[in-house]
Each structure stands twice: as C-alpha cells, then as structure tokens.
Amino acid sequence: MKKQELGTVISNIQAAKNLHFIKIRIPEIAPLLRPGNFISILPPAQSGAFLRRPFSVADVSGDTITLVIKAIGKATAAITGLAAGDRAEIMGPLGHGYPEFDRNKKIWLIGGGTGIASLLFLESGRKGCQDRLLWGGRTKDEIPEACNIPCRCFISTDDGTAGEKGTSIDVAKKWLKTERPDIIVSCGPRGLLKAVKQLSAETSIPAWISTEEFMACGMGACAGCAVPLEKGGYAKACADGPVFKAEEVIL
C-alpha cells in the first residue's frame, strides 16, 4: 500500500564523484519496503523540477532508509544537496521487487552505477550465503573505496583504475571458467541488462533484472516507462516491475 510521507534527512555522505549515500527517516514507509521496491522523491523547489524522481532503496534499518543517488541533473543535484535535518516529500513503496530466493542458492549480483542500490538491499537479507556482488563502473571515480556489505564484494572498472579491468560482464565470464552460480540478478544501465540477458541465454542460468526506465508518475498512470515483452505487448516498469525475469523482456 503506497503512502506519502515527509521524510527527514539523517545523513548525506558523498562516497564517490557525484555519488551520495543518503539516509532518510520515513517511519511509515520504511517497514513496508522490500528488496527491489523503490520510492519517489519530490525534488526541492529550487531545482525547478516538478516531477518526482524514482530511486531504488539500498537498505532499511528500522524507520530509516538508505539511497544511492548520483547527481546528473538539476533535480538530482538538488536532492543530493539535502543536508541532515532537511525534509523531503516521499512516496512508497512502489513497484514489485525481487522474489524470495532460496538461501541455499548461490547468486551473483551484478550492478552498474546506482543500480547497485537494490542489490545491496537484497543481499543484506542473505548474510551467510555464498553470493558474489560485482559493482561495475567506468572509472574508480564512480565507485566508493570500500564496500561495507555482508557478502563477497568485487569491483570492476572499464579502464582498470579500480578492481579488475573490464566490464561487469567481462568479469562474470572470467568467473564462469571456474564456478557457476544458480541465479544471476542485475540492475543497472540497459546495456548491462541486455548483456546479462544474453549471458543467461548462453549459459541457461536463470536471471532476474531490475530495469531503470524513465518514470514520470511512478504509479502506472502515464505509461512512460513501458517495457516491451517477448510474448508481445508491454509492461509498465513502475507498476509491473521494475523487476522482471530477463527472458520476459525485450532490451
């Protein structure tokens, strides 16, 4: 059940270039959130933006959520400029999240950019599992120096300035030479999701992806986030997703 709440910023830490980890207290919405859900934030008035911006949730601790936000425009720059004590109008929970994966299954989580957020939330509930999390970026400037998460965390960068050199898919293919996961879960840019879908098809490893479509309303009213389906027709990323089986969608 969606709720609208005025949240209070608890902290705002710049973890990498233009990348912020923001904690916001929203006692009504926080307990309702599940991995893969997202929330929407009304940008501060000074941004000049009137549409809410969607963000995946990276963590829930009590009545407080953590978001991973990159400043890429006026609206997101205004949101990443919020300081402790500032208020923000938030709506959530939105979307359908990840299924409850068997804890005995080995999952590889592959994230690109801020797409890492929903994977962090998913992995936080799988302590003790034999999962791997791969955080990919173009350069070291896009990735925090440390991954403080409960699973094995690996870094890759296109230019090799941090972690292994190559794309996330390049690294995953190297791993496949010596081991194999039961499931792949990914969130990030369309190019990454398309590559994960192809890898899933080539290896017969089931894959779940969380799409990052542009959303105007975030509630299924405008159909601006339509995702084409393999069976024909479309699904709305905000209402039917954003999580889908990779084999179900056309990327």
XYZ file of N, CA and C in Angstrom:
753
model
N 0.840 -1.198 0.000
C 0.000 0.000 0.000
C 0.874 1.247 0.000
N 0.684 2.085 -1.015
C 1.503 3.288 -1.135
C 1.140 4.319 -0.077
N 2.167 4.974 0.441
C 1.970 6.055 1.398
C 2.785 7.259 0.954
N 2.347 8.424 1.377
C 3.101 9.652 1.141
C 3.514 10.206 2.484
N 4.780 10.556 2.595
C 5.312 10.944 3.904
C 6.386 12.014 3.744
N 6.456 12.895 4.713
C 7.507 13.904 4.739
C 8.671 13.333 5.540
N 9.723 12.965 4.836
C 10.869 12.341 5.472
C 11.888 13.355 5.949
N 12.718 12.917 6.883
C 13.777 13.762 7.434
C 15.138 13.176 7.094
N 15.994 13.968 6.480
C 17.335 13.514 6.124
C 18.155 13.354 7.404
N 18.734 12.179 7.561
C 19.565 11.882 8.734
C 21.034 12.149 8.436
N 21.467 11.747 7.249
C 22.855 11.986 6.851
C 22.970 11.952 5.341
N 24.015 12.584 4.845
C 24.279 12.636 3.414
C 25.792 12.569 3.234
N 26.270 11.425 2.750
C 27.707 11.212 2.601
C 28.063 11.086 1.129
N 28.997 11.902 0.671
C 29.480 11.764 -0.695
C 30.517 10.659 -0.708
N 30.185 9.533 -1.372
C 31.036 8.350 -1.340
C 31.972 8.262 -2.537
N 31.623 8.934 -3.622
C 32.451 8.973 -4.827
C 32.037 10.208 -5.617
N 32.622 10.404 -6.791
C 32.319 11.591 -7.580
C 30.826 11.655 -7.899
N 30.168 12.699 -7.400
C 28.733 12.932 -7.625
C 27.839 11.818 -7.085
N 28.402 10.902 -6.285
C 27.631 9.773 -5.763
C 27.435 9.932 -4.257
N 26.172 9.898 -3.838
C 25.851 10.142 -2.435
C 25.065 8.987 -1.828
N 25.391 8.670 -0.586
C 24.604 7.737 0.217
C 23.788 8.597 1.183
N 22.479 8.579 1.016
C 21.612 9.454 1.812
C 20.679 8.615 2.671
N 20.684 8.882 3.967
C 19.782 8.209 4.895
C 18.615 9.140 5.223
N 17.400 8.599 5.118
C 16.199 9.390 5.368
C 15.264 8.622 6.295
N 14.773 9.285 7.311
C 13.835 8.647 8.235
C 12.412 8.801 7.709
N 11.772 7.676 7.435
C 10.372 7.653 6.988
C 9.673 6.496 7.723
N 9.257 6.709 8.952
C 8.730 5.630 9.796
C 7.489 4.928 9.263
N 6.706 5.581 8.421
C 5.508 4.930 7.890
C 5.823 4.045 6.686
N 6.743 4.484 5.852
C 7.051 3.766 4.618
C 8.124 2.702 4.824
N 9.139 2.995 5.604
C 10.295 2.102 5.733
C 9.928 0.653 6.035
N 9.030 0.370 6.997
C 8.728 -1.028 7.317
C 8.043 -1.792 6.190
N 7.513 -1.084 5.202
C 6.776 -1.716 4.118
C 7.668 -2.100 2.943
N 8.890 -1.606 2.923
C 9.774 -1.791 1.782
C 10.410 -3.178 1.747
N 10.532 -3.718 0.541
C 11.174 -4.997 0.301
C 12.207 -4.817 -0.809
N 13.243 -5.675 -0.862
C 14.270 -5.533 -1.900
C 13.687 -5.480 -3.305
N 14.073 -4.463 -4.046
C 13.571 -4.255 -5.394
C 12.501 -3.180 -5.468
N 11.893 -2.854 -4.331
C 10.958 -1.727 -4.290
C 11.732 -0.426 -4.493
N 11.003 0.611 -4.862
C 11.624 1.928 -4.953
C 10.697 2.958 -4.336
N 11.248 4.131 -4.129
C 10.460 5.254 -3.621
C 10.606 6.400 -4.613
N 9.758 7.405 -4.513
C 9.918 8.592 -5.356
C 10.013 9.813 -4.455
N 10.838 10.747 -4.868
C 11.084 11.967 -4.094
C 10.697 13.184 -4.921
N 9.975 14.102 -4.307
C 9.679 15.379 -4.941
C 10.902 16.271 -4.766
N 11.561 16.677 -5.864
C 12.771 17.488 -5.749
C 12.499 18.808 -5.034
N 13.497 19.351 -4.360
C 13.348 20.658 -3.721
C 12.890 21.713 -4.726
N 12.113 22.663 -4.268
C 11.518 23.670 -5.146
C 12.565 24.429 -5.957
N 13.727 24.674 -5.370
C 14.747 25.465 -6.057
C 15.306 24.778 -7.298
N 15.037 23.484 -7.437
C 15.536 22.752 -8.601
C 14.754 23.112 -9.856
N 13.517 23.612 -9.679
C 12.677 23.923 -10.821
C 12.024 22.694 -11.429
N 12.224 21.529 -10.808
C 11.632 20.281 -11.316
C 10.320 20.008 -10.586
N 9.339 19.539 -11.331
C 8.024 19.314 -10.747
C 7.629 17.844 -10.678
N 8.367 17.000 -11.403
C 8.068 15.570 -11.384
C 8.915 14.870 -10.328
N 8.326 13.902 -9.666
C 9.057 13.111 -8.689
C 10.151 12.300 -9.382
N 11.191 11.990 -8.661
C 12.282 11.174 -9.188
C 12.312 9.843 -8.433
N 12.386 8.712 -9.177
C 12.398 7.397 -8.530
C 13.811 6.967 -8.125
N 13.909 6.290 -6.976
C 15.194 5.788 -6.513
C 15.011 4.426 -5.854
N 15.857 3.486 -6.228
C 15.844 2.189 -5.566
C 16.343 2.341 -4.137
N 15.854 1.489 -3.271
C 16.255 1.523 -1.866
C 17.436 0.578 -1.664
N 18.490 1.075 -1.014
C 19.697 0.278 -0.798
C 19.709 -0.414 0.554
N 18.940 0.113 1.499
C 18.934 -0.500 2.833
C 17.773 0.060 3.638
N 17.275 -0.766 4.544
C 16.273 -0.329 5.517
C 16.754 -0.743 6.895
N 16.832 0.201 7.790
C 17.227 -0.075 9.165
C 16.241 0.627 10.088
N 15.317 -0.154 10.662
C 14.291 0.442 11.498
C 13.394 1.343 10.667
N 13.349 2.608 11.027
C 12.496 3.558 10.306
C 13.270 4.398 9.301
N 14.506 3.966 8.994
C 15.383 4.763 8.134
C 15.805 3.983 6.899
N 15.779 4.636 5.745
C 16.227 4.020 4.506
C 17.520 4.659 4.031
N 18.246 3.925 3.199
C 19.448 4.455 2.569
C 19.254 4.435 1.066
N 19.584 5.539 0.436
C 19.508 5.664 -1.011
C 20.903 5.906 -1.583
N 21.134 5.434 -2.799
C 22.380 5.707 -3.510
C 22.011 6.558 -4.713
N 22.392 7.823 -4.686
C 21.938 8.769 -5.700
C 23.133 9.461 -6.364
N 23.090 9.517 -7.679
C 24.119 10.232 -8.437
C 23.534 11.525 -8.983
N 24.242 12.606 -8.793
C 23.789 13.910 -9.298
C 24.099 13.994 -10.784
N 23.035 13.958 -11.607
C 23.234 14.001 -13.056
C 22.450 15.127 -13.716
N 21.622 15.820 -12.965
C 20.829 16.924 -13.491
C 20.417 17.841 -12.354
N 19.611 18.851 -12.663
C 19.216 19.822 -11.644
C 18.439 19.178 -10.502
N 17.529 18.256 -10.838
C 16.700 17.637 -9.803
C 17.531 16.771 -8.872
N 18.347 15.882 -9.451
C 19.150 15.002 -8.598
C 20.247 15.777 -7.866
N 20.753 16.844 -8.484
C 21.746 17.674 -7.803
C 21.125 18.329 -6.576
N 19.870 18.762 -6.701
C 19.180 19.383 -5.562
C 18.927 18.361 -4.463
N 18.594 17.136 -4.854
C 18.340 16.090 -3.848
C 19.632 15.698 -3.147
N 20.729 15.559 -3.895
C 22.000 15.205 -3.259
C 22.556 16.375 -2.453
N 21.948 17.542 -2.617
C 22.362 18.702 -1.827
C 21.643 18.816 -0.502
N 20.704 17.922 -0.233
C 19.986 17.946 1.037
C 20.932 17.642 2.197
N 20.742 18.333 3.293
C 21.592 18.150 4.472
C 20.779 17.566 5.619
N 21.482 17.070 6.623
C 20.815 16.500 7.795
C 19.817 17.504 8.360
N 18.600 17.042 8.603
C 17.552 17.906 9.126
C 16.601 18.424 8.066
N 17.036 18.387 6.795
C 16.156 18.822 5.715
C 15.017 17.817 5.550
N 13.908 18.299 4.990
C 12.744 17.442 4.778
C 12.551 17.189 3.288
N 11.963 16.044 2.984
C 11.698 15.684 1.590
C 10.399 14.903 1.521
N 9.583 15.222 0.524
C 8.304 14.521 0.346
C 8.550 13.227 -0.420
N 8.167 12.119 0.200
C 8.481 10.800 -0.353
C 7.218 9.965 -0.490
N 7.174 9.176 -1.574
C 6.066 8.252 -1.785
C 6.613 6.835 -1.938
N 5.934 5.860 -1.331
C 6.372 4.481 -1.462
C 5.553 3.571 -0.556
N 5.796 2.286 -0.563
C 6.704 1.625 -1.501
C 6.086 1.510 -2.886
N 6.923 1.529 -3.901
C 6.471 1.455 -5.287
C 7.119 0.251 -5.978
N 6.403 -0.309 -6.946
C 6.932 -1.392 -7.750
C 6.890 -2.756 -7.088
N 7.166 -3.767 -7.901
C 7.282 -5.143 -7.431
C 8.759 -5.498 -7.375
N 9.200 -6.060 -6.265
C 10.613 -6.336 -6.072
C 11.022 -7.744 -6.460
N 12.167 -8.159 -5.928
C 12.720 -9.475 -6.220
C 11.932 -10.563 -5.488
N 11.897 -11.765 -6.063
C 11.285 -12.873 -5.333
C 12.169 -13.254 -4.154
N 11.658 -14.050 -3.246
C 12.466 -14.537 -2.129
C 13.272 -15.736 -2.609
N 14.538 -15.503 -2.893
C 15.399 -16.559 -3.404
C 15.790 -17.535 -2.298
N 15.875 -18.801 -2.654
C 16.312 -19.853 -1.728
C 17.698 -19.505 -1.185
N 17.851 -19.556 0.109
C 19.142 -19.210 0.721
C 20.228 -20.228 0.396
N 19.855 -21.396 -0.073
C 20.842 -22.397 -0.455
C 21.357 -22.189 -1.874
N 20.734 -21.263 -2.596
C 21.165 -20.967 -3.956
C 22.301 -19.945 -3.940
N 23.240 -20.138 -4.826
C 24.345 -19.179 -4.978
C 23.944 -18.135 -6.017
N 23.981 -16.871 -5.618
C 23.571 -15.790 -6.515
C 24.764 -14.887 -6.838
N 24.874 -14.539 -8.097
C 25.793 -13.481 -8.495
C 24.964 -12.234 -8.743
N 25.293 -11.162 -8.034
C 24.590 -9.899 -8.169
C 25.489 -8.941 -8.938
N 25.024 -8.463 -10.073
C 25.846 -7.621 -10.937
C 25.189 -6.244 -11.063
N 25.859 -5.234 -10.535
C 25.297 -3.892 -10.524
C 26.151 -2.902 -11.282
N 25.488 -1.980 -11.957
C 26.195 -0.917 -12.650
C 25.735 0.423 -12.123
N 26.674 1.275 -11.720
C 26.321 2.608 -11.218
C 25.415 2.538 -10.009
N 24.394 3.404 -9.984
C 23.474 3.415 -8.846
C 22.537 2.219 -8.859
N 22.608 1.398 -9.925
C 21.842 0.164 -9.950
C 22.258 -0.790 -8.851
N 23.381 -0.488 -8.207
C 23.844 -1.330 -7.107
C 22.878 -1.282 -5.930
N 22.079 -0.226 -5.831
C 21.252 0.004 -4.643
C 20.342 -1.169 -4.304
N 19.514 -1.591 -5.249
C 18.566 -2.659 -4.931
C 19.280 -3.971 -4.639
N 20.474 -4.154 -5.204
C 21.243 -5.372 -4.956
C 21.799 -5.374 -3.534
N 22.193 -4.201 -3.053
C 22.656 -4.097 -1.676
C 21.537 -4.465 -0.696
N 20.328 -3.997 -0.992
C 19.181 -4.286 -0.140
C 18.867 -5.786 -0.173
N 18.890 -6.363 -1.365
C 18.635 -7.798 -1.499
C 19.665 -8.606 -0.723
N 20.914 -8.237 -0.859
C 21.983 -9.010 -0.232
C 22.019 -8.855 1.279
N 21.493 -7.740 1.787
C 21.517 -7.516 3.236
C 20.723 -8.576 3.994
N 19.767 -9.216 3.323
C 18.983 -10.253 3.967
C 19.502 -11.649 3.711
N 20.666 -11.761 3.074
C 21.218 -13.068 2.719
C 22.583 -13.300 3.359
N 22.762 -12.809 4.569
C 24.020 -12.994 5.281
C 24.309 -14.485 5.440
N 25.547 -14.853 5.179
C 25.938 -16.248 5.306
C 25.807 -17.034 4.014
N 25.199 -16.433 2.993
C 25.050 -17.118 1.709
C 26.343 -17.000 0.890
N 26.501 -17.901 -0.055
C 27.710 -17.913 -0.887
C 27.527 -17.075 -2.150
N 27.114 -15.855 -1.950
C 26.859 -14.961 -3.074
C 28.107 -14.149 -3.422
N 28.078 -13.594 -4.600
C 29.095 -12.628 -5.013
C 28.373 -11.379 -5.495
N 28.917 -10.227 -5.158
C 28.374 -8.974 -5.658
C 29.454 -8.252 -6.436
N 29.127 -7.894 -7.663
C 30.072 -7.209 -8.529
C 29.543 -5.813 -8.834
N 30.331 -4.812 -8.482
C 29.950 -3.418 -8.703
C 30.825 -2.872 -9.824
N 30.211 -2.580 -10.955
C 30.965 -2.115 -12.103
C 30.789 -0.630 -12.371
N 31.841 -0.009 -12.867
C 31.801 1.404 -13.223
C 32.809 1.677 -14.325
N 32.759 2.878 -14.853
C 33.697 3.209 -15.924
C 35.097 3.489 -15.382
N 35.162 4.230 -14.248
C 36.444 4.555 -13.626
C 36.304 4.452 -12.109
N 37.412 4.584 -11.405
C 37.403 4.498 -9.946
C 36.601 5.635 -9.318
N 36.454 6.746 -10.036
C 35.724 7.889 -9.500
C 34.246 7.586 -9.280
N 33.738 6.540 -9.927
C 32.317 6.226 -9.840
C 31.980 5.235 -8.733
N 33.001 4.708 -8.062
C 32.766 3.647 -7.087
C 33.427 4.000 -5.754
N 32.720 3.829 -4.638
C 33.323 4.091 -3.325
C 34.545 3.204 -3.098
N 35.444 3.662 -2.246
C 36.670 2.913 -1.992
C 36.406 1.608 -1.252
N 35.331 1.545 -0.474
C 35.058 0.339 0.304
C 33.617 -0.105 0.118
N 33.417 -1.419 0.082
C 32.079 -1.994 0.024
C 31.779 -2.614 1.379
N 31.048 -1.933 2.197
C 30.738 -2.426 3.539
C 29.425 -3.200 3.501
N 29.479 -4.395 2.918
C 28.289 -5.215 2.770
C 28.594 -6.651 3.193
N 27.557 -7.457 3.476
C 27.765 -8.759 4.094
C 28.161 -9.899 3.168
N 28.456 -9.640 1.896
C 28.859 -10.729 1.011
C 30.197 -10.389 0.380
N 30.688 -11.291 -0.440
C 31.935 -11.029 -1.145
C 31.696 -9.951 -2.203
N 32.387 -8.846 -2.067
C 32.182 -7.704 -2.964
C 33.390 -7.536 -3.868
N 33.127 -7.403 -5.151
C 34.173 -7.234 -6.143
C 33.897 -5.967 -6.947
N 34.980 -5.373 -7.446
C 34.889 -4.137 -8.213
C 35.472 -4.368 -9.603
N 34.841 -3.766 -10.595
C 35.432 -3.750 -11.928
C 35.269 -2.357 -12.511
N 36.237 -1.932 -13.288
C 36.154 -0.645 -13.983
C 36.600 -0.832 -15.425
N 35.949 -0.112 -16.317
C 36.264 -0.243 -17.734
C 37.725 0.084 -18.024
N 38.272 1.072 -17.286
C 39.647 1.497 -17.555
C 40.677 0.854 -16.634
N 40.225 0.004 -15.714
C 41.149 -0.697 -14.834
C 41.713 0.126 -13.697
N 41.143 1.298 -13.420
C 41.670 2.141 -12.347
C 41.260 1.660 -10.955
N 40.316 0.729 -10.888
C 39.936 0.116 -9.614
C 39.429 -1.286 -9.897
N 39.810 -2.225 -9.047
C 39.366 -3.598 -9.221
C 39.875 -4.216 -10.511
N 39.120 -5.168 -11.034
C 39.503 -5.827 -12.274
C 39.178 -4.932 -13.473
N 40.022 -4.993 -14.484
C 39.782 -4.198 -15.682
C 38.778 -4.909 -16.575
N 37.801 -4.152 -17.043
C 36.793 -4.698 -17.936
C 35.398 -4.407 -17.439
N 34.427 -4.732 -18.248
C 33.040 -4.531 -17.842
C 32.627 -5.612 -16.853
N 31.475 -5.401 -16.238
C 30.963 -6.397 -15.303
C 30.776 -7.744 -15.978
N 30.312 -7.732 -17.210
C 30.092 -8.980 -17.934
C 31.420 -9.658 -18.257
N 32.448 -8.879 -18.600
C 33.774 -9.455 -18.829
C 34.231 -10.236 -17.604
N 34.062 -9.625 -16.438
C 34.494 -10.268 -15.189
C 33.649 -11.503 -14.894
N 32.340 -11.399 -15.079
C 31.462 -12.545 -14.835
C 31.845 -13.725 -15.720
N 32.207 -13.461 -16.969
C 32.603 -14.536 -17.870
C 33.906 -15.186 -17.413
N 34.801 -14.402 -16.814
C 36.031 -14.975 -16.252
C 35.687 -15.908 -15.097
N 34.787 -15.464 -14.243
C 34.382 -16.294 -13.113
C 33.794 -17.612 -13.573
N 33.031 -17.573 -14.663
C 32.345 -18.765 -15.148
C 33.311 -19.856 -15.606
N 34.562 -19.516 -15.782
C 35.551 -20.525 -16.170
C 35.855 -21.476 -15.014
N 35.588 -21.035 -13.775
C 35.926 -21.871 -12.623
C 34.742 -22.177 -11.708
N 33.673 -21.422 -11.803
C 32.493 -21.695 -10.983
C 31.243 -21.183 -11.686
N 30.105 -21.545 -11.115
C 28.837 -21.221 -11.767
C 27.787 -20.928 -10.694
N 27.058 -19.828 -10.831
C 26.004 -19.524 -9.867
C 24.710 -20.246 -10.234
N 23.783 -20.263 -9.294
C 22.455 -20.803 -9.581
C 21.561 -19.758 -10.225
N 21.811 -18.488 -9.879
C 20.971 -17.378 -10.330
C 21.845 -16.145 -10.535
N 21.506 -15.331 -11.513
C 22.132 -14.023 -11.684
C 21.052 -12.964 -11.477
N 21.384 -11.931 -10.724
C 20.480 -10.805 -10.501
C 21.226 -9.531 -10.868
N 20.586 -8.657 -11.615
C 21.297 -7.467 -12.083
C 20.397 -6.243 -12.106
N 21.016 -5.097 -11.879
C 20.346 -3.813 -12.010
C 21.373 -2.801 -12.486
N 20.978 -2.003 -13.454
C 21.901 -1.014 -13.983
C 21.454 -0.522 -15.337
N 22.367 0.068 -16.111
C 22.035 0.609 -17.422
C 21.517 -0.474 -18.366
N 20.785 -0.055 -19.381
C 20.190 -1.003 -20.324
C 21.248 -1.908 -20.966
N 22.415 -1.351 -21.297
C 23.461 -2.158 -21.916
C 23.879 -3.326 -21.039
N 23.987 -3.070 -19.735
C 24.338 -4.129 -18.797
C 23.244 -5.189 -18.749
N 21.999 -4.751 -18.655
C 20.892 -5.702 -18.558
C 20.776 -6.542 -19.824
N 21.016 -5.925 -20.957
C 20.979 -6.664 -22.216
C 22.071 -7.733 -22.236
N 23.249 -7.387 -21.738
C 24.359 -8.344 -21.699
C 24.065 -9.479 -20.723
N 23.431 -9.157 -19.597
C 23.073 -10.189 -18.627
C 22.039 -11.139 -19.228
N 21.083 -10.591 -19.937
C 20.081 -11.437 -20.592
C 20.748 -12.389 -21.582
N 21.686 -11.887 -22.357
C 22.381 -12.720 -23.333
C 23.207 -13.798 -22.632
N 23.880 -13.413 -21.551
C 24.681 -14.372 -20.793
C 23.802 -15.474 -20.215
N 22.625 -15.082 -19.726
C 21.677 -16.051 -19.188
C 21.244 -17.047 -20.253
N 20.976 -16.539 -21.448
C 20.544 -17.405 -22.541
C 21.658 -18.364 -22.966
N 22.887 -17.865 -22.962
C 24.021 -18.679 -23.398
C 24.374 -19.774 -22.406
N 24.145 -19.500 -21.117
C 24.578 -20.426 -20.061
C 23.439 -21.191 -19.407
N 22.189 -20.815 -19.727
C 20.994 -21.407 -19.106
C 20.952 -21.150 -17.596
N 21.579 -20.059 -17.162
C 21.492 -19.640 -15.761
C 20.330 -18.654 -15.648
N 19.320 -18.936 -14.830
C 18.189 -18.008 -14.707
C 18.659 -16.625 -14.252
N 18.083 -15.591 -14.823
C 18.479 -14.224 -14.472
C 17.255 -13.367 -14.203
N 17.384 -12.527 -13.206
C 16.366 -11.529 -12.873
C 17.013 -10.167 -13.017
N 16.297 -9.231 -13.633
C 16.848 -7.896 -13.835
C 15.874 -6.849 -13.305
N 16.436 -5.759 -12.822
C 15.634 -4.623 -12.394
C 15.900 -3.485 -13.363
N 14.866 -3.089 -14.094
C 15.023 -2.095 -15.155
C 15.102 -0.680 -14.587
N 15.763 0.191 -15.329
C 15.913 1.589 -14.925
C 15.298 2.490 -15.989
N 14.007 2.350 -16.188
C 13.315 3.176 -17.175
C 12.992 4.551 -16.585
N 12.870 5.550 -17.472
C 12.434 6.868 -17.022
C 10.978 6.783 -16.574
N 10.684 7.327 -15.422
C 9.322 7.288 -14.887
C 8.830 8.695 -14.620
N 7.678 9.019 -15.179
C 7.097 10.341 -14.949
C 6.230 10.344 -13.694
N 5.403 9.297 -13.550
C 4.495 9.272 -12.392
C 4.919 8.233 -11.354
N 5.492 7.110 -11.803
C 5.935 6.062 -10.885
C 4.812 5.200 -10.336
N 3.603 5.379 -10.845
C 2.457 4.644 -10.296
C 1.623 3.943 -11.364
N 2.098 3.929 -12.604
C 1.395 3.215 -13.659
C 0.346 4.011 -14.398
N 0.242 5.300 -14.152
C -0.805 6.103 -14.791
C -0.418 6.621 -16.171
N 0.865 6.939 -16.354
C 1.252 7.626 -17.586
C 1.802 6.704 -18.660
N 2.220 5.501 -18.304
C 2.789 4.529 -19.256
C 4.086 5.025 -19.893
N 4.747 5.963 -19.257
C 6.002 6.474 -19.800
C 7.167 5.523 -19.637
N 6.998 4.488 -18.818
C 8.093 3.550 -18.540
C 7.808 2.183 -19.136
N 7.078 2.145 -20.249
C 6.688 0.878 -20.860
C 7.906 0.065 -21.297
N 7.862 -1.241 -21.008
C 8.926 -2.167 -21.373
C 8.331 -3.225 -22.308
N 8.873 -3.396 -23.525
C 8.321 -4.395 -24.448
C 8.582 -5.822 -23.949
N 7.605 -6.690 -24.155
C 7.690 -8.070 -23.694
C 7.933 -9.026 -24.856
N 8.636 -10.101 -24.591
C 8.910 -11.100 -25.610
C 7.625 -11.741 -26.130
N 6.638 -11.866 -25.280
C 5.383 -12.502 -25.683
C 4.461 -11.536 -26.428
N 4.883 -10.294 -26.538
C 4.068 -9.272 -27.176
C 3.478 -8.328 -26.153
N 3.214 -7.099 -26.554
C 2.661 -6.113 -25.643
C 3.733 -5.482 -24.778
N 3.268 -4.805 -23.765
C 4.184 -4.053 -22.906
C 3.827 -4.252 -21.437
N 4.824 -4.028 -20.593
C 4.617 -3.974 -19.151
C 5.087 -2.598 -18.686
N 4.530 -2.138 -17.579
C 4.962 -0.867 -17.002
C 6.012 -1.152 -15.929
N 7.198 -0.579 -16.133
C 8.289 -0.844 -15.199
C 7.928 -0.461 -13.770
N 7.180 0.621 -13.625
C 6.872 1.114 -12.281
C 5.832 0.272 -11.564
N 4.856 -0.256 -12.294
C 3.756 -0.985 -11.667
C 3.905 -2.495 -11.781
N 4.363 -2.980 -12.950
C 4.537 -4.418 -13.151
C 5.937 -4.875 -12.762
N 6.865 -3.969 -12.743
C 8.264 -4.234 -12.392
C 8.608 -3.420 -11.153
N 9.818 -2.913 -11.056
C 10.826 -2.886 -12.117
C 11.566 -4.198 -12.315
N 11.284 -5.217 -11.471
C 11.993 -6.492 -11.575
C 11.239 -7.439 -12.511
N 11.985 -8.013 -13.443
C 11.438 -8.988 -14.379
C 12.424 -10.132 -14.549
N 11.914 -11.285 -14.981
C 12.813 -12.336 -15.463
C 13.417 -11.823 -16.766
N 14.718 -12.011 -16.928
C 15.402 -11.478 -18.113
C 14.789 -11.996 -19.399
N 14.344 -13.233 -19.381
C 13.792 -13.843 -20.603
C 12.439 -13.256 -20.998
N 11.818 -12.517 -20.113
C 10.480 -11.997 -20.375
C 10.464 -10.697 -21.151
N 11.551 -9.917 -21.079
C 11.532 -8.571 -21.639
C 12.476 -8.429 -22.829
N 12.149 -7.471 -23.691
C 12.997 -7.128 -24.828
C 13.826 -5.906 -24.439
N 15.122 -6.025 -24.594
C 16.028 -4.951 -24.191
C 16.797 -4.391 -25.385
